[in-house]
Amino acid sequence: MAAADSKADKDSGGIAGLSPSARGATIPVTARPRALIASHWLTVLFLVLAAAVILARSGIDARAWRNGLLDVHRHLGLCVLLLFGVRIALRFRWGPLPDLANAHRTHRAAAGLAHAALYATLLALPLLGWALSDAQGKRVHFLGLSLPRLVEPDFDLADQLLVWHQDAAWVLLALALLHASAALWHHFVLRDAVLRGMWPKR
């Protein structure tokens, strides 16, 4: 009987009869692995810097500065791509992580779809930028290494890739805002351990 009650409580998204804040108070803070937390926040940092650099470039006329900032933007994008690979490898290594929200299966499914869309965009955005440079006839370098071409030089393709790259950036911004809003909702409304579990430890 007790096992059945426990299962019912879990399916309903928490402990029956308690407010969201009370349910959240019963969930211990179980931090994610440090490597996963570090890769998460480094990805955020590189994305913010990449956006800031490309926006700053639009207000500069000097060609040398524009080329230099574009090269910095490319390196930051490739860092995001590298971190994407690291994060995927870490998730395969550790497998499914414990649920910090004690959420209903519908909420978990929605969160899973949002994360899948976020990961897909994190992969697509730097790859589109890489292909864009190739299509423009500009070899892509990373830390002094010349990277292989994804596409051959083609200026018509470059125009299309530029549109896709910009569209992917807007999609990523929308998904990131949704992701951040959900984390704040968990922290301030549900008062569970989702945000605290991904916050770097002091």
Backbone as ProteinMPNN parsed JSONL, in Angstrom:
{"seq_chain_A": "MAAADSKADKDSGGIAGLSPSARGATIPVTARPRALIASHWLTVLFLVLAAAVILARSGIDARAWRNGLLDVHRHLGLCVLLLFGVRIALRFRWGPLPDLANAHRTHRAAAGLAHAALYATLLALPLLGWALSDAQGKRVHFLGLSLPRLVEPDFDLADQLLVWHQDAAWVLLALALLHASAALWHHFVLRDAVLRGMWPKR", "coords_chain_A": {"N_chain_A": [[0.841, -1.204, 0.0], [1.914, 1.221, 0.813], [3.871, 1.452, -1.113], [2.342, 1.815, -3.402], [1.141, 4.274, -2.826], [3.411, 5.86, -2.85], [4.17, 5.681, -5.528], [2.001, 6.943, -6.736], [2.255, 9.508, -5.746], [4.658, 10.234, -6.997], [3.944, 10.169, -9.718], [2.133, 12.247, -9.789], [3.695, 14.427, -9.669], [4.967, 15.21, -7.362], [4.935, 15.405, -3.742], [1.984, 14.42, -2.365], [-0.506, 16.746, -1.367], [1.172, 18.758, -0.53], [2.468, 22.092, -0.88], [4.05, 23.685, -3.795], [6.426, 24.907, -2.873], [6.897, 23.562, -0.503], [7.208, 20.973, -1.44], [9.517, 21.341, -2.957], [11.31, 21.878, -0.921], [11.826, 19.411, 0.11], [13.518, 18.19, -1.631], [16.77, 17.218, -2.064], [19.832, 19.016, -2.804], [21.502, 17.917, -5.44], [24.292, 18.126, -7.04], [25.248, 18.361, -10.473], [27.796, 16.493, -12.284], [31.059, 17.937, -12.066], [32.525, 18.418, -14.417], [30.521, 18.478, -16.351], [29.027, 20.684, -15.511], [30.978, 22.69, -15.8], [31.419, 22.605, -18.611], [28.914, 23.391, -19.479], [28.651, 26.105, -18.548], [30.87, 27.255, -19.743], [30.148, 27.012, -22.407], [27.982, 28.794, -22.462], [29.397, 31.178, -21.901], [31.137, 31.376, -24.168], [29.26, 31.587, -26.232], [27.99, 34.023, -25.618], [30.175, 35.769, -25.849], [30.809, 35.366, -28.57], [28.511, 36.404, -29.812], [28.687, 39.068, -28.907], [31.078, 39.892, -30.099], [30.52, 39.723, -32.872], [28.476, 41.56, -33.081], [29.801, 43.899, -32.302], [31.56, 44.078, -34.417], [29.938, 44.877, -36.524], [29.751, 47.594, -36.23], [32.144, 48.669, -36.964], [34.426, 50.092, -39.263], [37.026, 49.758, -40.204], [38.927, 47.597, -42.144], [40.877, 45.711, -41.355], [40.383, 45.4, -38.611], [37.762, 44.399, -38.75], [38.167, 41.951, -40.047], [39.784, 40.721, -38.139], [38.065, 40.553, -35.906], [36.112, 38.916, -36.987], [37.563, 36.563, -37.25], [38.033, 35.992, -34.55], [35.386, 35.531, -33.816], [34.865, 33.204, -35.304], [36.641, 31.402, -34.041], [35.542, 31.312, -31.467], [33.057, 30.189, -32.058], [33.895, 27.664, -32.952], [34.949, 26.726, -30.581], [32.586, 26.406, -29.148], [31.508, 24.319, -30.654], [33.405, 22.333, -30.13], [33.039, 22.042, -27.354], [30.461, 21.095, -27.423], [30.846, 18.497, -28.392], [32.295, 17.501, -26.212], [30.361, 17.625, -24.174], [28.423, 15.822, -25.121], [29.92, 13.467, -25.05], [30.365, 13.281, -22.291], [27.744, 12.934, -21.353], [27.135, 10.436, -22.445], [28.978, 8.954, -21.058], [28.178, 9.148, -18.344], [25.512, 8.483, -18.461], [21.894, 8.453, -17.899], [21.033, 11.198, -15.868], [20.231, 11.939, -12.402], [16.89, 12.979, -11.636], [16.264, 16.246, -10.756], [14.035, 17.694, -10.268], [11.75, 16.298, -9.56], [9.56, 15.991, -11.216], [6.419, 15.823, -13.07], [5.763, 13.319, -15.562], [4.998, 14.463, -17.988], [6.067, 17.045, -17.879], [8.744, 16.356, -17.789], [9.038, 15.232, -20.317], [8.57, 17.467, -21.948], [10.726, 19.057, -21.171], [12.785, 17.426, -22.066], [12.401, 17.526, -24.871], [12.889, 20.245, -25.303], [15.575, 20.407, -24.537], [16.697, 18.717, -26.467], [16.201, 20.189, -28.8], [17.75, 22.422, -28.214], [20.339, 21.324, -28.09], [20.566, 20.407, -30.741], [20.546, 22.828, -32.137], [22.817, 24.036, -31.082], [24.716, 22.424, -32.255], [24.209, 22.803, -34.999], [24.563, 25.571, -35.481], [27.427, 26.428, -35.247], [28.451, 24.698, -37.228], [27.154, 25.58, -39.529], [28.275, 28.135, -39.68], [30.947, 27.443, -40.135], [30.724, 26.11, -42.627], [29.792, 28.293, -44.066], [32.017, 30.038, -44.151], [33.722, 28.439, -45.695], [32.25, 28.326, -48.095], [32.466, 30.95, -48.857], [35.013, 31.02, -49.714], [36.998, 31.193, -47.809], [39.421, 29.797, -45.856], [39.053, 27.865, -42.914], [40.493, 28.202, -39.784], [41.749, 26.848, -36.749], [43.169, 27.439, -33.774], [45.645, 27.622, -35.045], [45.579, 25.44, -36.744], [44.684, 24.228, -39.926], [41.485, 23.629, -40.973], [39.499, 21.005, -42.478], [37.613, 21.445, -45.551], [34.106, 21.921, -45.515], [32.323, 22.48, -47.53], [32.591, 23.35, -51.017], [33.929, 26.413, -52.466], [31.366, 28.678, -53.155], [29.445, 31.208, -54.042], [26.715, 31.719, -54.251], [25.683, 29.681, -52.676], [26.866, 30.512, -50.316], [25.438, 32.833, -49.693], [22.954, 31.712, -49.03], [23.69, 30.097, -46.868], [24.478, 32.037, -45.06], [22.03, 33.214, -44.39], [20.785, 31.007, -43.17], [22.54, 30.602, -41.054], [22.2, 32.959, -39.563], [19.476, 32.72, -38.968], [19.545, 30.401, -37.398], [20.941, 31.409, -35.233], [19.063, 33.16, -34.109], [17.085, 31.31, -33.416], [18.504, 29.852, -31.51], [18.852, 31.842, -29.576], [16.166, 32.228, -28.769], [15.604, 29.669, -27.711], [17.503, 29.57, -25.678], [16.602, 31.629, -23.998], [14.144, 30.525, -23.275], [15.07, 28.275, -21.924], [16.511, 29.467, -19.796], [14.408, 30.835, -18.553], [12.813, 28.699, -17.722], [14.549, 27.521, -15.863], [14.674, 29.553, -13.913], [11.991, 29.597, -13.169], [11.737, 27.069, -12.012], [13.41, 27.523, -9.832], [12.436, 29.799, -8.381], [9.638, 29.537, -8.262], [8.767, 26.763, -8.179], [10.687, 26.011, -6.414], [12.688, 23.996, -6.408], [15.563, 21.83, -6.946], [16.776, 22.264, -9.395], [18.12, 24.539, -10.672], [20.071, 25.087, -8.732], [21.451, 22.698, -8.8], [22.915, 22.88, -11.145], [24.558, 24.973, -10.702], [27.792, 26.388, -10.292], [29.87, 25.084, -7.719], [31.023, 26.72, -4.761]], "CA_chain_A": [[0.0, 0.0, 0.0], [2.807, 2.379, 0.883], [4.554, 1.569, -2.405], [1.385, 2.38, -4.346], [1.021, 5.705, -2.526], [4.639, 6.527, -3.279], [4.128, 5.795, -6.985], [1.006, 7.947, -7.082], [2.844, 10.821, -5.467], [5.663, 10.537, -8.008], [3.27, 10.452, -10.973], [1.429, 13.521, -9.704], [4.676, 15.509, -9.758], [5.529, 15.607, -6.079], [4.365, 14.774, -2.565], [0.586, 14.827, -2.33], [-0.957, 17.581, -0.271], [2.126, 19.8, -0.178], [2.613, 23.175, -1.836], [5.287, 23.544, -4.559], [7.599, 25.275, -2.086], [7.156, 22.501, 0.458], [7.763, 19.843, -2.176], [10.892, 21.671, -3.308], [12.155, 21.838, 0.27], [12.174, 18.036, 0.427], [14.426, 17.666, -2.64], [18.138, 17.624, -1.768], [20.604, 19.557, -3.907], [22.475, 16.969, -5.961], [24.937, 18.827, -8.138], [25.714, 17.613, -11.618], [29.262, 16.35, -12.301], [31.726, 19.223, -12.266], [32.902, 18.596, -15.822], [29.317, 18.849, -17.085], [28.719, 22.059, -15.127], [31.98, 23.562, -16.419], [31.173, 22.69, -20.048], [27.677, 24.165, -19.653], [28.866, 27.543, -18.37], [31.814, 27.688, -20.766], [29.362, 27.178, -23.627], [27.272, 30.067, -22.316], [30.375, 32.26, -22.021], [31.606, 31.497, -25.547], [28.155, 32.071, -27.055], [27.818, 35.457, -25.342], [31.313, 36.47, -26.446], [30.674, 35.302, -30.027], [27.484, 37.37, -30.19], [29.194, 40.41, -28.648], [32.116, 40.201, -31.09], [29.935, 39.952, -34.193], [27.727, 42.818, -33.004], [30.794, 44.972, -32.303], [32.129, 44.142, -35.768], [29.025, 45.587, -37.427], [29.912, 49.042, -36.065], [33.531, 49.034, -37.262], [34.677, 50.22, -40.698], [38.386, 49.355, -40.555], [38.883, 46.227, -42.661], [41.733, 44.836, -40.552], [39.66, 45.108, -37.381], [36.609, 43.553, -39.089], [38.675, 40.603, -40.298], [40.247, 40.168, -36.872], [36.908, 40.207, -35.083], [35.459, 37.755, -37.595], [38.378, 35.401, -36.902], [37.725, 35.699, -33.148], [34.037, 34.951, -33.825], [34.985, 31.825, -35.778], [37.276, 30.594, -33.0], [34.573, 31.106, -30.39], [32.079, 29.22, -32.549], [34.515, 26.344, -32.953], [35.021, 26.316, -29.174], [31.251, 25.907, -28.818], [31.385, 23.014, -31.297], [34.246, 21.404, -29.365], [32.368, 21.783, -26.08], [29.306, 20.245, -27.722], [31.344, 17.129, -28.412], [32.644, 17.132, -24.837], [29.134, 17.414, -23.409], [27.82, 14.57, -25.577], [30.743, 12.377, -24.523], [30.116, 13.175, -20.859], [26.42, 12.369, -21.131], [27.231, 9.001, -22.73], [29.775, 8.334, -19.998], [27.437, 9.06, -17.081], [24.167, 7.972, -18.672], [20.831, 9.322, -17.391], [21.325, 11.861, -14.6], [19.061, 11.951, -11.521], [15.933, 14.068, -11.819], [16.321, 17.167, -9.625], [12.787, 18.442, -10.136], [10.652, 15.439, -9.127], [8.483, 16.519, -12.044], [5.513, 14.912, -13.756], [6.366, 12.803, -16.799], [4.738, 15.404, -19.084], [7.069, 18.103, -17.761], [10.042, 15.784, -18.165], [9.042, 15.077, -21.775], [8.732, 18.801, -22.528], [12.108, 19.466, -20.929], [13.627, 16.635, -22.96], [12.284, 18.075, -26.22], [13.576, 21.542, -25.329], [17.015, 20.146, -24.511], [17.078, 18.159, -27.765], [16.231, 21.307, -29.744], [18.898, 23.256, -27.851], [21.551, 20.623, -28.512], [20.603, 20.394, -32.203], [20.911, 24.167, -32.596], [24.224, 24.237, -30.709], [25.518, 21.724, -33.249], [23.997, 23.356, -36.331], [25.024, 26.957, -35.619], [28.837, 26.531, -35.644], [28.681, 24.002, -38.494], [26.724, 26.49, -40.595], [29.289, 29.172, -39.781], [32.117, 26.817, -40.762], [30.398, 25.929, -44.044], [29.68, 29.626, -44.657], [33.369, 30.502, -44.46], [34.208, 27.64, -46.829], [31.543, 28.736, -49.308], [32.988, 32.266, -49.219], [36.385, 30.857, -50.153], [37.901, 31.499, -46.697], [39.758, 28.601, -45.092], [38.797, 27.973, -41.484], [41.628, 27.787, -38.957], [41.459, 26.772, -35.323], [44.401, 27.313, -32.995], [46.764, 27.43, -35.963], [45.368, 24.285, -37.61], [43.773, 24.441, -41.041], [40.435, 22.614, -40.913], [39.029, 20.582, -43.818], [36.439, 22.139, -46.089], [32.813, 21.235, -45.497], [31.745, 22.705, -48.869], [33.47, 24.056, -51.94], [33.551, 27.821, -52.643], [30.153, 28.884, -53.958], [28.91, 32.439, -53.443], [25.256, 31.584, -54.109], [25.487, 28.864, -51.462], [27.276, 31.331, -49.17], [24.309, 33.71, -49.339], [21.945, 30.902, -48.353], [24.227, 29.673, -45.577], [24.45, 33.195, -44.17], [20.645, 33.322, -43.894], [20.545, 29.892, -42.236], [23.358, 30.841, -39.855], [21.537, 34.004, -38.785], [18.222, 32.156, -38.448], [19.89, 29.487, -36.312], [21.32, 32.227, -34.083], [17.825, 33.638, -33.484], [16.459, 30.146, -32.786], [19.268, 29.553, -30.294], [18.522, 32.865, -28.581], [14.832, 31.925, -28.235], [15.696, 28.462, -26.884], [18.264, 29.907, -24.473], [15.7, 32.387, -23.123], [13.19, 29.553, -22.729], [15.83, 27.45, -20.977], [16.778, 30.284, -18.607], [13.124, 31.104, -17.897], [12.408, 27.467, -17.043], [15.411, 27.352, -14.69], [14.233, 30.521, -12.904], [10.674, 29.148, -12.702], [12.003, 25.981, -11.068], [14.084, 28.013, -8.632], [11.661, 30.759, -7.593], [8.234, 29.142, -8.134], [8.702, 25.401, -7.654], [11.68, 25.931, -5.343], [13.364, 22.703, -6.399], [17.03, 21.875, -6.985], [17.248, 22.251, -10.777], [19.12, 25.584, -10.897], [21.187, 24.901, -7.799], [22.218, 21.533, -9.209], [23.804, 23.248, -12.238], [25.339, 26.144, -10.334], [29.131, 25.987, -9.82], [30.066, 25.119, -6.276], [32.076, 27.601, -4.276]], "C_chain_A": [[0.868, 1.242, 0.0], [3.51, 2.58, -0.439], [3.624, 2.188, -3.434], [1.213, 3.872, -4.121], [2.233, 6.46, -3.025], [4.633, 6.725, -4.778], [3.137, 6.851, -7.416], [1.536, 9.343, -6.857], [3.832, 11.202, -6.543], [5.013, 10.913, -9.318], [2.568, 11.791, -10.951], [2.373, 14.682, -9.656], [5.207, 15.937, -8.427], [4.873, 14.859, -4.954], [2.949, 15.305, -2.383], [0.301, 15.692, -1.116], [-0.002, 18.689, 0.106], [2.166, 20.846, -1.264], [3.893, 22.98, -2.618], [6.516, 23.878, -3.742], [7.948, 24.192, -1.079], [7.736, 21.279, -0.232], [9.215, 20.099, -2.517], [11.815, 21.564, -2.117], [12.588, 20.425, 0.606], [13.195, 17.459, -0.54], [15.835, 18.121, -2.331], [18.828, 18.169, -3.01], [21.674, 18.547, -4.291], [23.103, 17.586, -7.196], [25.294, 17.867, -9.261], [27.231, 17.441, -11.533], [29.931, 17.668, -12.678], [32.097, 19.474, -13.718], [31.703, 19.022, -16.662], [28.916, 20.287, -16.774], [29.68, 23.028, -15.81], [31.721, 23.717, -17.916], [29.911, 23.493, -20.346], [27.955, 25.659, -19.597], [29.911, 28.082, -19.329], [31.102, 27.882, -22.108], [28.598, 28.497, -23.594], [28.222, 31.238, -22.528], [30.806, 32.461, -23.469], [30.507, 32.005, -26.474], [27.938, 33.58, -26.859], [28.946, 36.254, -25.982], [31.216, 36.48, -27.972], [29.638, 36.304, -30.526], [27.989, 38.799, -30.014], [30.218, 40.829, -29.709], [31.503, 40.525, -32.443], [29.09, 41.223, -34.205], [28.685, 44.014, -33.011], [31.377, 45.162, -33.698], [31.254, 44.956, -36.709], [29.167, 47.103, -37.327], [31.306, 49.544, -36.372], [33.738, 49.045, -38.772], [36.047, 49.714, -41.113], [38.416, 47.868, -40.941], [39.707, 45.268, -41.803], [41.038, 44.431, -39.254], [38.485, 44.171, -37.645], [37.054, 42.115, -39.321], [39.138, 39.942, -38.997], [39.095, 39.735, -35.983], [36.163, 39.002, -35.655], [36.232, 36.481, -37.279], [38.146, 35.002, -35.44], [36.351, 35.025, -33.045], [34.077, 33.492, -34.267], [35.585, 30.923, -34.697], [36.311, 30.307, -31.851], [33.505, 30.102, -30.805], [32.63, 27.805, -32.569], [34.718, 25.823, -31.528], [33.682, 25.766, -28.704], [31.051, 24.514, -29.414], [32.208, 21.956, -30.552], [33.593, 21.04, -28.04], [31.116, 20.937, -26.276], [29.725, 18.782, -27.73], [31.704, 16.625, -27.025], [31.388, 16.8, -24.039], [28.437, 16.114, -23.813], [28.588, 13.376, -25.018], [30.499, 12.185, -23.028], [28.753, 12.558, -20.57], [26.4, 10.866, -21.422], [27.982, 8.282, -21.617], [28.941, 8.118, -18.741], [26.031, 8.505, -17.246], [23.121, 8.937, -18.119], [21.199, 9.893, -16.018], [20.075, 11.88, -13.731], [18.191, 13.176, -11.753], [15.942, 14.95, -10.576], [14.986, 17.854, -9.361], [11.641, 17.625, -9.573], [9.383, 15.78, -9.908], [7.605, 15.416, -12.615], [6.133, 14.501, -15.084], [6.113, 13.734, -17.989], [5.754, 16.533, -19.074], [8.446, 17.59, -18.16], [10.145, 15.621, -19.679], [9.254, 16.428, -22.462], [10.158, 19.299, -22.359], [13.065, 18.708, -21.845], [13.592, 17.153, -24.386], [13.02, 19.407, -26.342], [15.093, 21.361, -25.343], [17.498, 19.588, -25.851], [17.17, 19.268, -28.818], [17.43, 22.209, -29.489], [20.201, 22.615, -28.311], [21.677, 20.627, -30.034], [21.035, 21.755, -32.747], [22.355, 24.49, -32.253], [25.16, 23.528, -31.683], [25.42, 22.411, -34.609], [24.639, 24.733, -36.512], [26.51, 27.05, -35.987], [29.151, 25.8, -36.947], [28.255, 24.858, -39.68], [27.728, 27.623, -40.783], [30.554, 28.669, -40.462], [31.892, 26.656, -42.264], [30.292, 27.271, -44.762], [31.055, 30.164, -45.047], [33.946, 29.75, -45.651], [33.56, 28.094, -48.13], [32.005, 30.111, -49.785], [34.434, 32.205, -49.699], [37.412, 31.175, -49.085], [38.154, 30.223, -45.905], [39.572, 28.86, -43.602], [39.995, 27.416, -40.729], [41.195, 27.781, -37.493], [42.75, 26.477, -34.584], [45.6, 26.959, -33.889], [46.618, 26.26, -36.91], [44.366, 24.629, -38.701], [42.757, 23.301, -41.072], [39.975, 22.228, -42.315], [37.79, 21.363, -44.246], [35.192, 21.278, -45.92], [32.118, 21.349, -46.845], [32.788, 23.414, -49.721], [33.021, 25.514, -52.071], [32.381, 27.967, -53.609], [29.425, 30.082, -53.348], [27.39, 32.417, -53.341], [24.923, 30.754, -52.87], [25.84, 29.669, -50.22], [26.146, 32.255, -48.73], [23.236, 32.938, -48.579], [22.409, 30.471, -46.971], [24.242, 30.826, -44.577], [23.058, 33.373, -43.568], [20.375, 32.233, -42.87], [21.316, 30.096, -40.931], [22.698, 31.882, -38.957], [20.227, 33.487, -38.188], [18.5, 31.216, -37.274], [20.286, 30.252, -35.054], [20.078, 32.748, -33.356], [17.086, 32.489, -32.794], [17.173, 29.802, -31.482], [18.97, 30.569, -29.201], [17.167, 32.576, -27.942], [14.876, 30.709, -27.313], [16.46, 28.736, -25.588], [17.409, 30.694, -23.488], [14.657, 31.47, -22.493], [13.846, 28.704, -21.659], [16.085, 28.213, -19.675], [15.493, 30.564, -17.833], [12.646, 29.879, -17.125], [13.242, 27.245, -15.781], [14.992, 28.303, -13.568], [12.866, 30.131, -12.334], [10.833, 28.006, -11.701], [12.547, 26.518, -9.743], [13.161, 28.862, -7.76], [10.203, 30.349, -7.374], [8.128, 27.741, -7.53], [9.656, 25.178, -6.487], [12.304, 24.526, -5.25], [14.862, 22.912, -6.645], [17.606, 21.984, -8.386], [18.362, 23.277, -11.005], [20.326, 25.397, -9.998], [22.055, 23.696, -8.176], [23.187, 21.82, -10.339], [24.672, 24.438, -11.913], [26.708, 25.708, -9.835], [29.248, 26.095, -8.314], [31.167, 26.082, -5.912], [33.183, 26.759, -3.677]], "O_chain_A": [[0.597, 2.202, -0.722], [3.733, 3.714, -0.863], [4.058, 2.999, -4.252], [1.145, 4.65, -5.073], [2.113, 7.563, -3.559], [5.028, 7.781, -5.272], [3.398, 7.588, -8.367], [1.306, 10.249, -7.658], [3.864, 12.355, -6.974], [5.449, 11.857, -9.979], [2.418, 12.419, -11.999], [1.928, 15.828, -9.605], [5.865, 16.975, -8.358], [4.307, 13.787, -5.17], [2.747, 16.513, -2.26], [0.776, 15.434, -0.01], [-0.32, 19.496, 0.979], [1.931, 20.544, -2.434], [4.755, 22.208, -2.197], [7.547, 23.221, -3.884], [9.121, 23.921, -0.822], [8.633, 20.622, 0.296], [10.055, 19.209, -2.392], [12.981, 21.2, -2.268], [13.587, 20.229, 1.298], [13.697, 16.358, -0.315], [16.087, 19.326, -2.334], [18.457, 17.829, -4.134], [22.639, 18.345, -3.555], [22.511, 17.568, -8.275], [25.605, 16.701, -9.02], [27.889, 18.168, -10.788], [29.421, 18.419, -13.51], [32.0, 20.601, -14.203], [31.842, 19.83, -17.58], [28.512, 21.027, -17.671], [29.26, 24.059, -16.336], [31.79, 24.828, -18.443], [29.846, 24.196, -21.354], [27.547, 26.401, -20.49], [29.853, 29.254, -19.699], [31.419, 28.807, -22.855], [28.571, 29.23, -24.583], [27.898, 32.183, -23.248], [30.838, 33.593, -23.952], [30.781, 32.767, -27.401], [27.728, 34.314, -27.824], [28.704, 37.297, -26.589], [31.51, 37.496, -28.601], [29.852, 36.975, -31.536], [27.75, 39.651, -30.87], [30.223, 41.975, -30.16], [31.91, 41.486, -33.095], [28.997, 41.891, -35.234], [28.409, 45.027, -33.655], [31.655, 46.289, -34.109], [31.763, 45.648, -37.591], [28.751, 47.823, -38.234], [31.634, 50.696, -36.088], [33.294, 48.14, -39.477], [36.225, 49.282, -42.252], [37.99, 47.004, -40.176], [39.284, 44.139, -41.551], [41.093, 43.271, -38.844], [38.233, 43.255, -36.863], [36.41, 41.174, -38.857], [38.911, 38.751, -38.781], [39.144, 38.667, -35.373], [35.647, 38.17, -34.908], [35.629, 35.43, -37.064], [38.072, 33.815, -35.125], [36.173, 34.072, -32.286], [33.408, 32.642, -33.68], [35.099, 29.817, -34.464], [36.271, 29.193, -31.328], [33.093, 29.261, -30.006], [31.921, 26.854, -32.242], [34.664, 24.616, -31.295], [33.631, 24.787, -27.959], [30.494, 23.631, -28.762], [31.758, 20.825, -30.369], [33.588, 19.875, -27.643], [30.749, 20.153, -25.4], [29.05, 17.93, -27.151], [31.454, 15.466, -26.694], [31.356, 15.807, -23.311], [27.921, 15.391, -22.96], [27.991, 12.397, -24.57], [30.433, 11.052, -22.551], [28.617, 11.751, -19.65], [25.725, 10.108, -20.726], [27.664, 7.144, -21.275], [28.982, 7.045, -18.139], [25.416, 8.094, -16.262], [23.42, 10.11, -17.892], [21.621, 9.16, -15.123], [18.964, 11.841, -14.259], [18.689, 14.267, -12.03], [15.665, 14.478, -9.474], [14.824, 18.523, -8.341], [10.641, 18.199, -9.143], [8.289, 15.851, -9.349], [7.983, 14.244, -12.643], [6.93, 15.24, -15.662], [6.932, 13.789, -18.907], [6.249, 16.939, -20.125], [9.221, 18.305, -18.795], [11.207, 15.844, -20.259], [10.012, 16.532, -23.426], [10.735, 19.886, -23.275], [14.037, 19.276, -22.342], [14.628, 17.219, -25.048], [13.686, 19.672, -27.343], [15.806, 22.063, -26.059], [18.58, 19.943, -26.319], [18.097, 19.288, -29.627], [18.055, 22.704, -30.428], [21.069, 23.294, -28.862], [22.77, 20.826, -30.564], [21.801, 21.827, -33.708], [23.049, 25.142, -33.034], [26.279, 23.987, -31.909], [26.428, 22.583, -35.294], [25.194, 25.028, -37.57], [26.83, 27.709, -36.977], [30.026, 26.233, -37.698], [28.919, 24.861, -40.717], [28.005, 28.029, -41.912], [31.16, 29.377, -41.267], [32.749, 27.014, -43.073], [30.658, 27.379, -45.933], [31.232, 30.686, -46.148], [34.584, 30.347, -46.518], [34.236, 28.233, -49.15], [31.945, 30.407, -50.979], [35.014, 33.232, -50.052], [38.579, 31.406, -49.402], [37.227, 29.634, -45.349], [39.892, 29.937, -43.099], [40.454, 26.306, -40.998], [40.384, 28.601, -37.063], [43.347, 25.412, -34.741], [46.438, 26.127, -33.544], [47.45, 26.091, -37.801], [43.331, 25.241, -38.438], [43.135, 22.135, -41.185], [40.054, 23.038, -43.239], [37.03, 21.868, -43.419], [35.217, 20.068, -46.15], [31.409, 20.434, -47.262], [33.742, 23.999, -49.207], [31.857, 25.823, -51.814], [32.405, 27.449, -54.726], [28.856, 29.979, -52.262], [26.827, 33.034, -52.436], [24.006, 31.079, -52.117], [25.191, 29.528, -49.184], [25.921, 32.44, -47.534], [22.674, 33.439, -47.606], [21.632, 30.474, -46.017], [24.041, 30.614, -43.381], [22.924, 33.65, -42.376], [19.8, 32.501, -41.815], [20.813, 29.803, -39.847], [22.642, 31.713, -37.739], [19.908, 33.782, -37.036], [17.779, 31.232, -36.276], [20.008, 29.809, -33.94], [20.044, 32.774, -32.126], [16.526, 32.671, -31.713], [16.533, 29.498, -30.476], [18.848, 30.206, -28.031], [17.022, 32.664, -26.723], [14.255, 30.715, -26.25], [16.114, 28.207, -24.531], [17.477, 30.46, -22.282], [14.324, 31.619, -21.318], [13.253, 28.441, -20.612], [15.899, 27.672, -18.585], [15.486, 30.533, -16.602], [12.136, 30.0, -16.011], [12.712, 26.832, -14.75], [14.959, 27.909, -12.402], [12.616, 30.318, -11.143], [10.156, 27.971, -10.674], [12.189, 26.031, -8.671], [13.106, 28.674, -6.545], [9.592, 30.774, -6.394], [7.482, 27.55, -6.5], [9.461, 24.274, -5.675], [12.429, 23.954, -4.167], [15.362, 24.034, -6.562], [18.813, 21.813, -8.561], [19.438, 22.918, -11.482], [21.467, 25.531, -10.44], [23.255, 23.681, -7.9], [24.176, 21.105, -10.5], [25.451, 24.88, -12.758], [26.804, 24.768, -9.045], [28.791, 27.063, -7.707], [32.133, 26.248, -6.657], [34.182, 27.3, -3.203]]}, "name": "protein", "num_of_chains": 1, "seq": "MAAADSKADKDSGGIAGLSPSARGATIPVTARPRALIASHWLTVLFLVLAAAVILARSGIDARAWRNGLLDVHRHLGLCVLLLFGVRIALRFRWGPLPDLANAHRTHRAAAGLAHAALYATLLALPLLGWALSDAQGKRVHFLGLSLPRLVEPDFDLADQLLVWHQDAAWVLLALALLHASAALWHHFVLRDAVLRGMWPKR"}
